Each structure stands twice: as C-alpha cells, then as structure tokens.
PDB file of C-alpha atoms in Angstrom:
ATOM      1  CA  HIS A  60       0.000   0.000   0.000  1.00 48.00           C
ATOM      2  CA  ALA A  61       1.495   3.350  -1.025  1.00 56.00           C
ATOM      3  CA  ASN A  62       0.156   5.447   1.877  1.00 61.00           C
ATOM      4  CA  LYS A  63       1.814   3.694   4.818  1.00 64.00           C
ATOM      5  CA  THR A  64       2.235   5.198   8.238  1.00 69.00           C
ATOM      6  CA  ASP A  65       4.317   3.468  10.874  1.00 71.00           C
ATOM      7  CA  PHE A  66       2.995   3.196  14.400  1.00 70.00           C
ATOM      8  CA  THR A  67       5.077   1.792  17.223  1.00 78.00           C
ATOM      9  CA  THR A  68       3.694   0.624  20.549  1.00 80.00           C
ATOM     10  CA  GLN A  69       4.913  -1.346  23.536  1.00 83.00           C
ATOM     11  CA  PHE A  70       2.804  -4.261  24.793  1.00 83.00           C
ATOM     12  CA  SER A  71       3.038  -5.405  28.365  1.00 89.00           C
ATOM     13  CA  PRO A  72       3.309  -8.286  28.606  1.00 90.00           C
ATOM     14  CA  GLY A  73       4.916  -8.655  25.201  1.00 87.00           C
ATOM     15  CA  ILE A  74       3.498 -10.734  22.354  1.00 87.00           C
ATOM     16  CA  HIS A  75       5.733 -13.637  21.346  1.00 88.00           C
ATOM     17  CA  LEU A  76       5.535 -14.499  17.658  1.00 90.00           C
ATOM     18  CA  ASP A  77       7.244 -17.147  15.563  1.00 93.00           C
ATOM     19  CA  PRO A  78      10.122 -15.302  13.785  1.00 93.00           C
ATOM     20  CA  TYR A  79       9.751 -17.588  10.741  1.00 96.00           C
ATOM     21  CA  LYS A  80       6.184 -16.567   9.981  1.00 95.00           C
ATOM     22  CA  ARG A  81       4.792 -13.410   8.416  1.00 93.00           C
ATOM     23  CA  TYR A  82       2.302 -11.346  10.429  1.00 91.00           C
ATOM     24  CA  GLU A  83       0.067  -8.369   9.643  1.00 89.00           C
ATOM     25  CA  VAL A  84      -1.823  -6.179  12.063  1.00 82.00           C
ATOM     26  CA  SER A  85      -4.847  -3.974  11.419  1.00 84.00           C
ATOM     27  CA  LEU A  86      -5.793  -0.940  13.399  1.00 81.00           C
ATOM     28  CA  ILE A  87      -9.517  -1.018  14.091  1.00 87.00           C
ATOM     29  CA  LYS A  88      -9.844   2.092  16.236  1.00 85.00           C
ATOM     30  CA  ALA A  89      -7.610   4.874  17.509  1.00 78.00           C
ATOM     31  CA  ASP A  90      -8.521   7.666  19.884  1.00 78.00           C
ATOM     32  CA  MET A  91      -6.169  10.571  19.350  1.00 72.00           C
ATOM     33  CA  TYR A  92      -6.432  13.715  21.408  1.00 71.00           C
ATOM     34  CA  TYR A  93      -5.218  17.111  20.360  1.00 68.00           C
ATOM     35  CA  SER A  94      -3.806  19.577  22.811  1.00 71.00           C
ATOM     36  CA  TRP A  95      -3.401  23.171  21.797  1.00 79.00           C
ATOM     37  CA  THR A  96      -4.694  26.480  23.026  1.00 86.00           C
ATOM     38  CA  ASN A  97      -8.093  27.573  21.784  1.00 87.00           C
ATOM     39  CA  ILE A  98      -7.684  30.987  23.411  1.00 91.00           C
ATOM     40  CA  SER A  99      -4.468  32.782  22.540  1.00 93.00           C
ATOM     41  CA  ALA A 100      -3.217  36.379  22.617  1.00 95.00           C
ATOM     42  CA  SER A 101      -1.053  35.722  19.547  1.00 94.00           C
ATOM     43  CA  GLN A 102      -4.161  34.690  17.577  1.00 92.00           C
ATOM     44  CA  GLY A 103      -6.250  37.542  18.967  1.00 93.00           C
ATOM     45  CA  THR A 104      -8.795  35.230  20.602  1.00 90.00           C
ATOM     46  CA  ASN A 105      -8.169  36.096  24.257  1.00 93.00           C
ATOM     47  CA  ILE A 106     -10.274  39.253  24.662  1.00 94.00           C
ATOM     48  CA  PHE A 107     -14.033  39.111  25.152  1.00 92.00           C
ATOM     49  CA  GLU A 108     -15.602  42.554  24.869  1.00 91.00           C
ATOM     50  CA  TYR A 109     -19.209  43.256  25.789  1.00 91.00           C
ATOM     51  CA  SER A 110     -21.618  46.010  26.707  1.00 91.00           C
ATOM     52  CA  ASP A 111     -24.329  45.699  29.344  1.00 90.00           C
ATOM     53  CA  ASN A 112     -25.985  49.026  28.451  1.00 90.00           C
ATOM     54  CA  SER A 113     -26.788  48.714  24.734  1.00 89.00           C
ATOM     55  CA  GLY A 114     -23.340  49.868  23.648  1.00 89.00           C
ATOM     56  CA  ALA A 115     -22.988  53.067  25.701  1.00 92.00           C
ATOM     57  CA  THR A 116     -19.862  51.651  27.383  1.00 93.00           C
ATOM     58  CA  TRP A 117     -17.811  48.511  26.847  1.00 93.00           C
ATOM     59  CA  LYS A 118     -16.077  46.097  29.214  1.00 93.00           C
ATOM     60  CA  GLN A 119     -13.318  43.614  28.470  1.00 93.00           C
ATOM     61  CA  ILE A 120     -12.519  40.221  29.893  1.00 93.00           C
ATOM     62  CA  VAL A 121      -8.979  39.123  29.067  1.00 94.00           C
ATOM     63  CA  PHE A 122      -8.331  35.383  29.154  1.00 93.00           C
ATOM     64  CA  THR A 123      -4.848  33.985  29.689  1.00 94.00           C
ATOM     65  CA  ASP A 124      -3.675  31.665  26.928  1.00 94.00           C
ATOM     66  CA  GLY A 125      -4.998  28.157  27.393  1.00 91.00           C
ATOM     67  CA  LEU A 126      -7.284  25.341  26.389  1.00 88.00           C
ATOM     68  CA  TYR A 127     -10.729  26.214  27.739  1.00 88.00           C
ATOM     69  CA  THR A 128     -13.935  24.204  27.862  1.00 86.00           C
ATOM     70  CA  ILE A 129     -17.236  25.952  27.246  1.00 87.00           C
ATOM     71  CA  GLY A 130     -18.026  25.531  30.943  1.00 88.00           C
ATOM     72  CA  GLU A 131     -14.785  27.258  31.929  1.00 91.00           C
ATOM     73  CA  ILE A 132     -15.573  30.178  29.602  1.00 89.00           C
ATOM     74  CA  ASN A 133     -19.099  30.468  31.023  1.00 89.00           C
ATOM     75  CA  ASN A 134     -17.676  30.563  34.561  1.00 90.00           C
ATOM     76  CA  VAL A 135     -15.718  33.717  33.690  1.00 89.00           C
ATOM     77  CA  LEU A 136     -18.488  35.544  31.817  1.00 89.00           C
ATOM     78  CA  PRO A 137     -21.341  37.416  33.521  1.00 87.00           C
ATOM     79  CA  ASP A 138     -24.550  35.401  34.054  1.00 87.00           C
ATOM     80  CA  GLN A 139     -26.319  37.406  31.326  1.00 87.00           C
ATOM     81  CA  ILE A 140     -23.963  35.944  28.706  1.00 88.00           C
ATOM     82  CA  ASP A 141     -24.232  32.233  27.955  1.00 87.00           C
ATOM     83  CA  VAL A 142     -21.981  30.274  25.605  1.00 85.00           C
ATOM     84  CA  THR A 143     -23.118  26.964  24.125  1.00 86.00           C
ATOM     85  CA  GLY A 144     -21.242  24.646  21.785  1.00 82.00           C
ATOM     86  CA  ILE A 145     -22.147  23.027  18.492  1.00 79.00           C
ATOM     87  CA  ASN A 146     -20.248  19.741  18.448  1.00 71.00           C
ATOM     88  CA  SER A 147     -20.650  19.013  14.741  1.00 69.00           C
ATOM     89  CA  THR A 148     -18.954  22.279  13.708  1.00 72.00           C
ATOM     90  CA  GLN A 149     -16.792  22.936  16.804  1.00 71.00           C
ATOM     91  CA  ARG A 150     -18.227  26.451  16.901  1.00 79.00           C
ATOM     92  CA  ILE A 151     -19.923  28.283  19.732  1.00 81.00           C
ATOM     93  CA  VAL A 152     -23.113  30.313  20.042  1.00 85.00           C
ATOM     94  CA  ILE A 153     -23.176  33.312  22.382  1.00 87.00           C
ATOM     95  CA  ASN A 154     -26.593  34.159  23.847  1.00 86.00           C
ATOM     96  CA  LEU A 155     -26.995  37.645  25.311  1.00 88.00           C
ATOM     97  CA  ALA A 156     -29.593  39.044  27.677  1.00 88.00           C
ATOM     98  CA  THR A 157     -31.612  42.118  26.663  1.00 89.00           C
ATOM     99  CA  GLY A 158     -29.436  45.232  26.602  1.00 87.00           C
ATOM    100  CA  TYR A 159     -26.215  43.256  26.108  1.00 90.00           C
ATOM    101  CA  GLN A 160     -24.079  43.474  23.003  1.00 89.00           C
TER     102      GLN A 160
END
C-alpha cells in the first residue's frame, strides 16, 4: 500500500511471535487527542468585549492563553452571557440578555 504510516507501541506483557512466519496487524480504532490552546493572545482570541448598556460603554474580559472548555468560559463571563457549543462544527453560540451586546 502506497500510503503507509508506521505506528510503534509497547505491549506489556509482550506478544511472542514465531520469527519464521509473516504477520500483519490492522488498526480497528484509535482515539487521538489534540492539545493546543483555543484561546491565545497571539491569535487575537483572548479578549471578550461586551456592553451591558446597549453599547454606551464597553467592558473587556482578558483570558490567559490556554485550552478552555465551554463551561470554563461560562464561569468567567457574567450570568447574562451564555456560551453553548455546536459539536458538529466545533463552533460556539453566544446568547446575550436584553441590553447586552
């Protein structure tokens, strides 16, 4: 197969195979987790600006760089601002109370 990728793993206890036979292994499932910041000053995604008086004045919440869950973001925001996630698109929806922008 032209598109090969090598994976190496350690089994404990090891698997003992006859060195004179040919073996093939198939990968049925792999769970791979990514770890990077979703809020970052360098990407300009760390400042949340809002108004609670229809735009007369503005307030800022500055997040430190990190990997935040939606729950962690909601814990920092005022109760009148609610963030929910859309799993299929990995996007968020921000719901604002009346008078908030």
